[in-house]
PDB file of C-alpha atoms and ligand atoms in Angstrom:
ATOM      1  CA  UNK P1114      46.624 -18.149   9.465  1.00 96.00           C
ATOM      2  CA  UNK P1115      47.693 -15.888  11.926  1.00 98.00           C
ATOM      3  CA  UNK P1116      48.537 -12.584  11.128  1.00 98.00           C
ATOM      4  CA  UNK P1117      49.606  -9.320  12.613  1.00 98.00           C
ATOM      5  CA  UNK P1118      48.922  -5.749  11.687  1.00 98.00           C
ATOM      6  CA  UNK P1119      51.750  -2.804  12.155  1.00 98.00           C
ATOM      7  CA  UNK P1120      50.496   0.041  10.792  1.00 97.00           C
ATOM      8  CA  UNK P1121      52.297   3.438  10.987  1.00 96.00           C
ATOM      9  CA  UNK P1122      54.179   6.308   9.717  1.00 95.00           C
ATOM     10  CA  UNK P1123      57.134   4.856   8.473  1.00 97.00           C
ATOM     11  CA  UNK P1124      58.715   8.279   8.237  1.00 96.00           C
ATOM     12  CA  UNK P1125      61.564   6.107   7.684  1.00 97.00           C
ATOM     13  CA  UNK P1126      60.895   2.658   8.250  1.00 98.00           C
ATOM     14  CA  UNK P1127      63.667   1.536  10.560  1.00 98.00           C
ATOM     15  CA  UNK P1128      65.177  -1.068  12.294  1.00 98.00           C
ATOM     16  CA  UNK P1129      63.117  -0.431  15.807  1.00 97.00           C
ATOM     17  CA  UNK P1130      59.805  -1.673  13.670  1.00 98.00           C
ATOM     18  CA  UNK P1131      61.252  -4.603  12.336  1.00 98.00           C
ATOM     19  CA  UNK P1132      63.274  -6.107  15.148  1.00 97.00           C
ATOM     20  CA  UNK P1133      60.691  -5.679  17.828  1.00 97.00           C
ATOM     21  CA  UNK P1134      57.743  -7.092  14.789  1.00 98.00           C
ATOM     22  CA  UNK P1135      60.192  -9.649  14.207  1.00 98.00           C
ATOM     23  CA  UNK P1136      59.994 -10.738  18.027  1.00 98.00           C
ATOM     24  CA  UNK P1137      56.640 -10.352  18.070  1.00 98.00           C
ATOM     25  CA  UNK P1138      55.975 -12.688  15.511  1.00 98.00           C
ATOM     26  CA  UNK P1139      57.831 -15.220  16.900  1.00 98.00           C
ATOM     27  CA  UNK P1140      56.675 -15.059  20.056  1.00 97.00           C
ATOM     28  CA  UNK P1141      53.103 -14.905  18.905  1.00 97.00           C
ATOM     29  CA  UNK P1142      53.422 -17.525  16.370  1.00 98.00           C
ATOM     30  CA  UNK P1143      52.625 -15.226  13.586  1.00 98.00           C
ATOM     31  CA  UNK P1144      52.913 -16.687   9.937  1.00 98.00           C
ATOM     32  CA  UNK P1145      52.807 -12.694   8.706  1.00 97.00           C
ATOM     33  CA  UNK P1146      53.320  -9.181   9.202  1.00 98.00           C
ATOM     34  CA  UNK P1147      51.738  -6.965   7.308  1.00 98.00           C
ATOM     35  CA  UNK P1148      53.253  -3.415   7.336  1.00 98.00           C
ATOM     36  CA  UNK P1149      51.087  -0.400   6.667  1.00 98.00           C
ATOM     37  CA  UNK P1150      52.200   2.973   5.815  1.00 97.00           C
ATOM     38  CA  UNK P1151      49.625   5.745   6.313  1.00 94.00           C
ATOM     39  CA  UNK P1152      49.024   8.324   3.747  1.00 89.00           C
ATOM     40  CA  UNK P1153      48.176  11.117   6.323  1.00 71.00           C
ATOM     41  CA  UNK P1154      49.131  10.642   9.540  1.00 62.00           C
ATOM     42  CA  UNK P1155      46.145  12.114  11.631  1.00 60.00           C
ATOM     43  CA  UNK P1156      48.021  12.172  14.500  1.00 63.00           C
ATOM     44  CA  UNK P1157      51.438  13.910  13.496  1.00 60.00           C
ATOM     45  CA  UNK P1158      52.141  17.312  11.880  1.00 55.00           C
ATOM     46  CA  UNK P1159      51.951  16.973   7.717  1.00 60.00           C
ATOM     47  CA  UNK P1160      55.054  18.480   7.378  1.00 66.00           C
ATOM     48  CA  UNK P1161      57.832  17.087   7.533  1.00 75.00           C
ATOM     49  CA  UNK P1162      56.754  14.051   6.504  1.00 80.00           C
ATOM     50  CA  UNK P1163      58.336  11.846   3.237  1.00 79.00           C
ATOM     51  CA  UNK P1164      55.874  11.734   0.389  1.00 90.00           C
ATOM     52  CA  UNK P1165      53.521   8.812   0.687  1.00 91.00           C
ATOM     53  CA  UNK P1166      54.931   6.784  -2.043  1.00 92.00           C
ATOM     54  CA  UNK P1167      58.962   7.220  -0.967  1.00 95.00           C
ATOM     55  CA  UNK P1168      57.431   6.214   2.411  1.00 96.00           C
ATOM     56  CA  UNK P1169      55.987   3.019   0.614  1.00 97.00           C
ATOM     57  CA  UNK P1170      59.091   2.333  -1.606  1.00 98.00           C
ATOM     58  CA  UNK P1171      61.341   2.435   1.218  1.00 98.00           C
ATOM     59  CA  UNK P1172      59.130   0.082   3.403  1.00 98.00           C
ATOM     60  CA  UNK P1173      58.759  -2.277   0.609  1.00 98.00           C
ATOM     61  CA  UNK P1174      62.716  -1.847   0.380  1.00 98.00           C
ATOM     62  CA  UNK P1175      62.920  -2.256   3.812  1.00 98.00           C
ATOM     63  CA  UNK P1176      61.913  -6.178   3.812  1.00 98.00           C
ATOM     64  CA  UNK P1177      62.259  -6.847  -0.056  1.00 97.00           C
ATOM     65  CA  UNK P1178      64.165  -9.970   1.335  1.00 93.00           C
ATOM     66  CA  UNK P1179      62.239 -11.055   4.264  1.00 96.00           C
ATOM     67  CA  UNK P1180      58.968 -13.586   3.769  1.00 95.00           C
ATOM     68  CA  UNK P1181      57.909 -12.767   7.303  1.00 94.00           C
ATOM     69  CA  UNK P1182      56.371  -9.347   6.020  1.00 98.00           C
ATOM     70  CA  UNK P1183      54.352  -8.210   3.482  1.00 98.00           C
ATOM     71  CA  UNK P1184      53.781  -4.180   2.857  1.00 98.00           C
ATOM     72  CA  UNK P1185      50.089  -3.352   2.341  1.00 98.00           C
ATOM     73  CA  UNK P1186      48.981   0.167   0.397  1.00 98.00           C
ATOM     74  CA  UNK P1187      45.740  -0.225   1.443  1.00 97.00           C
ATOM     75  CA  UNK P1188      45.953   3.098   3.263  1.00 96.00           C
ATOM     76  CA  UNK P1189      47.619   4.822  -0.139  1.00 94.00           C
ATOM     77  CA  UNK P1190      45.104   3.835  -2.037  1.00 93.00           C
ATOM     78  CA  UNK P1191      41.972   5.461   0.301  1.00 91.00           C
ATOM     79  CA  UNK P1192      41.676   9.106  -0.369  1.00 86.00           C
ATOM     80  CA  UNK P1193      41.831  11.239   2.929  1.00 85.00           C
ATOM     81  CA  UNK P1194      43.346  10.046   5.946  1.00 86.00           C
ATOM     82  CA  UNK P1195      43.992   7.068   7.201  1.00 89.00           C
ATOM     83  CA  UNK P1196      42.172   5.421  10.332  1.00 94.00           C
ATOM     84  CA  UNK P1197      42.754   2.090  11.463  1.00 97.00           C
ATOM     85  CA  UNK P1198      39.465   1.401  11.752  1.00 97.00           C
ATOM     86  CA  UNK P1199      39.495   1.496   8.167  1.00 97.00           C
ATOM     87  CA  UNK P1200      42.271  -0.568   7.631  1.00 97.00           C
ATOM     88  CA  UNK P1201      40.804  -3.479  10.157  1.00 98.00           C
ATOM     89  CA  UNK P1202      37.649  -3.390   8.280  1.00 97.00           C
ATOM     90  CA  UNK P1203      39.733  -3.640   5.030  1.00 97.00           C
ATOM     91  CA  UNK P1204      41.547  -6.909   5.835  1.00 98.00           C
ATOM     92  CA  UNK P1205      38.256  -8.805   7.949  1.00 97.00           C
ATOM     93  CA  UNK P1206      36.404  -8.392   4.675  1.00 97.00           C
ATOM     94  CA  UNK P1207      39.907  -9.291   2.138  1.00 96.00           C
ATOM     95  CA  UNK P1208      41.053 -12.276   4.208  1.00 96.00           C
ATOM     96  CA  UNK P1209      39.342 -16.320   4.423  1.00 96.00           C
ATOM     97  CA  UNK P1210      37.146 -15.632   7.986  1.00 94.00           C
ATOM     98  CA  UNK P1211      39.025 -18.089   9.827  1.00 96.00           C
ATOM     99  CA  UNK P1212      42.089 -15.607  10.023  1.00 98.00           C
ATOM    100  CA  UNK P1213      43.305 -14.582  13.376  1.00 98.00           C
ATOM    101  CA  UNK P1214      43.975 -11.108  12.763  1.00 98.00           C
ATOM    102  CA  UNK P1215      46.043  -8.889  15.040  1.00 98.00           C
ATOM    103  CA  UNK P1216      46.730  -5.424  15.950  1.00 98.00           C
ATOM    104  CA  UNK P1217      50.013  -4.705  16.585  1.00 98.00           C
ATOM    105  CA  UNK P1218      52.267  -0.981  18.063  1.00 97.00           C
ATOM    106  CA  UNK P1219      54.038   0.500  20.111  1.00 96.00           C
ATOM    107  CA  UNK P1220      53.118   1.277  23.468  1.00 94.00           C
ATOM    108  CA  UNK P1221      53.543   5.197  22.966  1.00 92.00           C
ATOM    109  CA  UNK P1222      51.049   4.846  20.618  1.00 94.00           C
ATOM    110  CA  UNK P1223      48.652   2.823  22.490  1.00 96.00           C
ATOM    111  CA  UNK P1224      48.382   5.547  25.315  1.00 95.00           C
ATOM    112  CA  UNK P1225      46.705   7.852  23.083  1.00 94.00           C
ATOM    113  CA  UNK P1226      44.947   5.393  21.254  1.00 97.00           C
ATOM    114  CA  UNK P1227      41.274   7.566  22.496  1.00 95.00           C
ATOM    115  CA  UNK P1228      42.041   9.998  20.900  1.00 94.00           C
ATOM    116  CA  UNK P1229      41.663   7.585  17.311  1.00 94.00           C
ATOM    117  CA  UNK P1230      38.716   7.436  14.562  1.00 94.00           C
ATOM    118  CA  UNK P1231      35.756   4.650  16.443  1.00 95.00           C
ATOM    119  CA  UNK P1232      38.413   3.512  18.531  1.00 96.00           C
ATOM    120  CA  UNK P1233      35.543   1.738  21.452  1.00 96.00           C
ATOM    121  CA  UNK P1234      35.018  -0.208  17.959  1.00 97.00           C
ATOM    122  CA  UNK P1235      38.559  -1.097  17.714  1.00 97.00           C
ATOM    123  CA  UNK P1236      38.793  -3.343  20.867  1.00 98.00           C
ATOM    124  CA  UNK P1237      35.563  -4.904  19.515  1.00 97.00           C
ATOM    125  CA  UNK P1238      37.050  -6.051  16.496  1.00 97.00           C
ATOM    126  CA  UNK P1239      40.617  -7.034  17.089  1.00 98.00           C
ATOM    127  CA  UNK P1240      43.060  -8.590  20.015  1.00 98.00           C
ATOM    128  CA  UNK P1241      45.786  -6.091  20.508  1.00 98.00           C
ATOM    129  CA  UNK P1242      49.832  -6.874  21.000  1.00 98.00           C
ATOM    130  CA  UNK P1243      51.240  -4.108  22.896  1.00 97.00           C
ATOM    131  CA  UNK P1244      54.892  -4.203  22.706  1.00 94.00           C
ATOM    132  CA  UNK P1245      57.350  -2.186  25.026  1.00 91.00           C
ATOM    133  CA  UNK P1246      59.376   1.025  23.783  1.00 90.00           C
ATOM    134  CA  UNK P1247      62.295   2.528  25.550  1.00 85.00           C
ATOM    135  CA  UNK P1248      62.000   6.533  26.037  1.00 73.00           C
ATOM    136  CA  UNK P1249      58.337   6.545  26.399  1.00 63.00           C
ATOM    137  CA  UNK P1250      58.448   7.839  29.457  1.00 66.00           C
ATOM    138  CA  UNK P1251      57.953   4.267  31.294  1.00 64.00           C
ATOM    139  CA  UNK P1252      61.694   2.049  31.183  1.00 64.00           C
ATOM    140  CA  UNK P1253      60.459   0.363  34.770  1.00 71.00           C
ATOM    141  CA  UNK P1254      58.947  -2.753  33.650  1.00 72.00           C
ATOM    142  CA  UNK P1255      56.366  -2.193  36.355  1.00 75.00           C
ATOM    143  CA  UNK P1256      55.741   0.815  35.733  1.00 80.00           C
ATOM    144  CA  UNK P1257      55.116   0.773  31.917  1.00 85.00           C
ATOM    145  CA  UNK P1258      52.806  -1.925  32.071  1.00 90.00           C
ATOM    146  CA  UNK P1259      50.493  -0.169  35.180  1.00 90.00           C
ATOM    147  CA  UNK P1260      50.389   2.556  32.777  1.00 91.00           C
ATOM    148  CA  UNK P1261      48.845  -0.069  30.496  1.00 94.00           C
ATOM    149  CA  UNK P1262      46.285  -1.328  32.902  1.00 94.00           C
ATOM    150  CA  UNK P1263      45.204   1.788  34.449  1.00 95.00           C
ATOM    151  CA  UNK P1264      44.752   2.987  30.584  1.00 96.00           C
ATOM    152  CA  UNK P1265      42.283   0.255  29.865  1.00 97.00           C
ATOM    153  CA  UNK P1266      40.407   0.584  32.399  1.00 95.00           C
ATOM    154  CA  UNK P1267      39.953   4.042  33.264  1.00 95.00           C
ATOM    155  CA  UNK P1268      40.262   5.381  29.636  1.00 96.00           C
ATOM    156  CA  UNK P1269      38.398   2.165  27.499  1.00 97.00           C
ATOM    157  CA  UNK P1270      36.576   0.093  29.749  1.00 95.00           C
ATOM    158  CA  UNK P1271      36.514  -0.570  33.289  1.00 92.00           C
ATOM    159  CA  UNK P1272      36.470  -5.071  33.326  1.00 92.00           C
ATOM    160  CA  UNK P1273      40.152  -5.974  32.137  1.00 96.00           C
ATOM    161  CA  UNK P1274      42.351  -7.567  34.564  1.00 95.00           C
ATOM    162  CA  UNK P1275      45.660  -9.549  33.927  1.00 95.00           C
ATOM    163  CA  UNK P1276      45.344 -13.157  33.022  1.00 95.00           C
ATOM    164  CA  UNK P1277      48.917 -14.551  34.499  1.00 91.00           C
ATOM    165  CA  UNK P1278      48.015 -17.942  32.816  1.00 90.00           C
ATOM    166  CA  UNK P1279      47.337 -16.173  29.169  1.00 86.00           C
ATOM    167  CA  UNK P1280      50.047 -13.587  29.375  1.00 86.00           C
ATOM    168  CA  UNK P1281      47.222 -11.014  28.629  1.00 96.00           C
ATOM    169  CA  UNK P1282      44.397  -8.252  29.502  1.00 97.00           C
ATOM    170  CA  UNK P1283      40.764 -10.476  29.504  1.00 97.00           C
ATOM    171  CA  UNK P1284      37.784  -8.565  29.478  1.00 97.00           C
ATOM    172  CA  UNK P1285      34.169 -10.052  29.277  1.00 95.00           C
ATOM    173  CA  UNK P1286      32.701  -8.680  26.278  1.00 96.00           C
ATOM    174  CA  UNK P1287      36.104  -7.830  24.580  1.00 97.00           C
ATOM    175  CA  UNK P1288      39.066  -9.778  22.637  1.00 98.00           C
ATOM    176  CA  UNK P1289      42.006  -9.406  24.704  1.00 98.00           C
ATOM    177  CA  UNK P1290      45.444  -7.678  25.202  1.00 98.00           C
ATOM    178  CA  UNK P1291      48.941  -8.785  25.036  1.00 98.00           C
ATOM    179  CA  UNK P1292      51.505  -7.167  25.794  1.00 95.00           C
ATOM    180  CA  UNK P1293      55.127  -8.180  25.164  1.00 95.00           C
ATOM    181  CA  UNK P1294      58.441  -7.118  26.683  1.00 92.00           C
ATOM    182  CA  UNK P1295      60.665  -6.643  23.458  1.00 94.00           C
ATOM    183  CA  UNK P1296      64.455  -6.191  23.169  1.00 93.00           C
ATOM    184  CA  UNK P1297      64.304  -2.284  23.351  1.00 92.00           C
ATOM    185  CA  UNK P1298      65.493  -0.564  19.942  1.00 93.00           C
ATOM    186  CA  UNK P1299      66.024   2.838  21.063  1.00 93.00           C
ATOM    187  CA  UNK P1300      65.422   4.041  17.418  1.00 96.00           C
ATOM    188  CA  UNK P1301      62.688   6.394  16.280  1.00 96.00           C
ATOM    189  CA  UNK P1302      61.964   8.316  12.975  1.00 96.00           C
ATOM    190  CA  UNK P1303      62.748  11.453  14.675  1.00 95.00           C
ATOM    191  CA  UNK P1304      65.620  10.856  15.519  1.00 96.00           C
ATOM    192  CA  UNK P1305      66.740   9.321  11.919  1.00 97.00           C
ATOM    193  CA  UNK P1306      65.237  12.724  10.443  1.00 96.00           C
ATOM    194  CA  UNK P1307      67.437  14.541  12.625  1.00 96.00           C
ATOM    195  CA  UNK P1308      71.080  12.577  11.800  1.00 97.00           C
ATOM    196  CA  UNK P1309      70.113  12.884   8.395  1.00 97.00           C
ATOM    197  CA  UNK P1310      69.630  16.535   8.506  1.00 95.00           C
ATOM    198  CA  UNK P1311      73.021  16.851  10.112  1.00 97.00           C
ATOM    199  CA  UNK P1312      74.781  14.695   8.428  1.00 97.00           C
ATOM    200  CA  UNK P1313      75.091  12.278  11.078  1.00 98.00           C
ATOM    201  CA  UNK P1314      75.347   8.365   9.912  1.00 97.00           C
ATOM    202  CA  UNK P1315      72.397   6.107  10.273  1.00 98.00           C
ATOM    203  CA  UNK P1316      73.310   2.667   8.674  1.00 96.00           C
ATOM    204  CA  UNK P1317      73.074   1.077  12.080  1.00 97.00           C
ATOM    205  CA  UNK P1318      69.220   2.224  12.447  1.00 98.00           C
ATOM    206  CA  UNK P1319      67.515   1.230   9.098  1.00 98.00           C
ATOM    207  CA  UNK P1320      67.946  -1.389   6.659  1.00 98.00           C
ATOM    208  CA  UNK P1321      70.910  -0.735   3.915  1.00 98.00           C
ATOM    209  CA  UNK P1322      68.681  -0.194   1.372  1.00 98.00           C
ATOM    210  CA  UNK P1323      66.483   2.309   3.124  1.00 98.00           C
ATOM    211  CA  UNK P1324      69.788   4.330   3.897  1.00 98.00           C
ATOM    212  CA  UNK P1325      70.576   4.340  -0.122  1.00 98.00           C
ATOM    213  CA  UNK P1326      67.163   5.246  -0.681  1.00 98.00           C
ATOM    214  CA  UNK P1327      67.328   8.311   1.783  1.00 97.00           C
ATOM    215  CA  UNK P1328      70.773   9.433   0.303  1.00 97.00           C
ATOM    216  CA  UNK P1329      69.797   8.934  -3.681  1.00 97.00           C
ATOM    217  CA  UNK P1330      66.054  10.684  -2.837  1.00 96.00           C
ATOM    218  CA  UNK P1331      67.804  13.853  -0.935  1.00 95.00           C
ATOM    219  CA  UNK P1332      65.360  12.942   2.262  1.00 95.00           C
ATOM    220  CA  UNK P1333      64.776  14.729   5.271  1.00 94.00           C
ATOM    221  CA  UNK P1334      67.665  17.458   4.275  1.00 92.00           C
TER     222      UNK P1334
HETATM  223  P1  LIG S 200      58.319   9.442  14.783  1.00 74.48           P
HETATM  224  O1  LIG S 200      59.631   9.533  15.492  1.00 74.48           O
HETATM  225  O2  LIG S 200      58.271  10.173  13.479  1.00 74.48           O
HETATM  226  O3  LIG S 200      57.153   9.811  15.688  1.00 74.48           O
HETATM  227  P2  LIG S 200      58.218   6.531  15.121  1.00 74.48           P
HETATM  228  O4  LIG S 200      59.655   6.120  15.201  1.00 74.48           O
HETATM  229  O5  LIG S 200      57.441   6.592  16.394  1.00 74.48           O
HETATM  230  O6  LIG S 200      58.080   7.915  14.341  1.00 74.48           O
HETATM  231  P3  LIG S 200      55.982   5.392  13.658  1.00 74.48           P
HETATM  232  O7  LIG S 200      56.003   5.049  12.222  1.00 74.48           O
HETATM  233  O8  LIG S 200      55.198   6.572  14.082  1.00 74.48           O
HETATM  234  O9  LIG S 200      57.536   5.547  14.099  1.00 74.48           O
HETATM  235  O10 LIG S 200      55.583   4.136  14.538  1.00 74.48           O
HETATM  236  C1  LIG S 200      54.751   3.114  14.099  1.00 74.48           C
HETATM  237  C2  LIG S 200      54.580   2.132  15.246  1.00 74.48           C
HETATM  238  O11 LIG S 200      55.841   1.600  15.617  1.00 74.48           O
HETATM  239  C3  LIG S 200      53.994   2.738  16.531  1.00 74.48           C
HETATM  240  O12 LIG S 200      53.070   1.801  17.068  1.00 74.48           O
HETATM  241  C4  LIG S 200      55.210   2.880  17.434  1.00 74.48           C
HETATM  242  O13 LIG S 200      54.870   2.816  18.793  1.00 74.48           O
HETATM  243  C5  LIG S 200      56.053   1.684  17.013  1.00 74.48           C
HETATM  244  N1  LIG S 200      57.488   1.898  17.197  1.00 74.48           N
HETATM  245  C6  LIG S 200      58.272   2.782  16.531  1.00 74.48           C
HETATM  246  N2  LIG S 200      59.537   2.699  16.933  1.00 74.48           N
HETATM  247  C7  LIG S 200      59.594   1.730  17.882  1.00 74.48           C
HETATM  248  C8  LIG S 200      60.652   1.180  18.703  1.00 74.48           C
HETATM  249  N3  LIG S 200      61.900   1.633  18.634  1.00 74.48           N
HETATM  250  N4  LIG S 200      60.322   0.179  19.559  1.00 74.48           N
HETATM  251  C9  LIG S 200      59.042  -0.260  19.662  1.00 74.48           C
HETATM  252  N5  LIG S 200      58.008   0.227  18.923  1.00 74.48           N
HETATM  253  C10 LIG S 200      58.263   1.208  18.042  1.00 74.48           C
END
């Protein structure tokens, strides 16, 4: 089996993590996703933030339908916060050995990945799939993905250069890094917070369900 891992916020779930996932796992060859809300986000302000179960329900919501996900509460279930580390651990020891587990987000993310829990560990342990995000501050398909490079190497370890032929970063000691050009989804939770707070529609950026759940819940008012 090969499976990837999209862990985040989920603060809500919308439709810019599951189109791009969706991509990826296609692309990849994926037979799952596995989404992962965190209980508390180490790396973003507390408040603000949906409870961790209405975060949960509406993820679960959010692909009720959809066999090419399932929605892990590994991360609810730990007490304190939640590090990916963690959560890697968790599924190499839950899953039969011969699964090809993957770590999947958002390039935003990725460029502050050293500032995460053991994260020299991380690239140990797992082959990454980097995929694109409009509004991070790189749209120049060039540019975005020198920012990648240079990131590796001066920030995690000098030794990765592109393999044309793999579509990837190699390193010697190291599993590698993909990185994928996705149909951008210029959707973020932010910005759902903020319609929601003024009233503004969002049915076109999450799932139908999600939206009901925001309205019948009183959300990010
Ligand atoms: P917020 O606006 O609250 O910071 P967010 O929209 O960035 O939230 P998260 O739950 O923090 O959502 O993101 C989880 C993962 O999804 C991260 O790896 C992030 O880079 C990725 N991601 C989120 N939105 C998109 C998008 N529109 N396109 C590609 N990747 C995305």
């Amino acid at each position: 089996m090969r499976i990837g891992l999209f862990g985040g916020t989920f603060n809500p779930i919308h439709h810019g993590h599951l189109r791009t996932t969706r991509e990826v796992k296609e692309h990849f060859k994926l037979d799952k996703i596995y989404l992962i809300p965190s209980a508390l986000p180490p790396h973003k302000e507390a408040s603000g933030v949906a409870n961790a179960n209405d975060r949960l329900e509406m993820t679960r919501l959010a692909v009720s339908s959809d066999p090419d996900f399932y929605v892990s509460d590994v991360e609810l279930k730990r007490s304190g916060p939640s590090f990916t580390i963690d959560t890697v651990y968790h599924f190499k020891s839950q899953l039969p050995e011969d699964t090809e587990l993957h770590l999947i987000m958002g390039l935003d993310a990725f460029l502050e990945i050293d500032t995460w829990k053991s994260y020299s560990n991380l690239f140990l342990l797992i082959p990454f799939i980097i995929l694109s995000r409009p509004g991070a501050g790189y749209d120049d398909s060039h540019l975005k993905w020198k920012a990648l490079e240079d990131y590796l190497n001066f920030r995690i370890s000098d030794g990765y250069t592109f393999s044309s032929s793999k579509s990837c970063y190699v390193h010697g000691s190291k599993p590698p890094v993909f990185r994928i050009d996705v149909s951008p989804q210029d959707i973020s939770s932010t910005k759902i917070r903020r319609r929601v707070q003024k009233g503004l529609p969002i049915q076109s950026l999450v799932p139908e369900k999600v939206e009901a759940f925001i309205k019948i819940k009183g959300l990010y008012l």
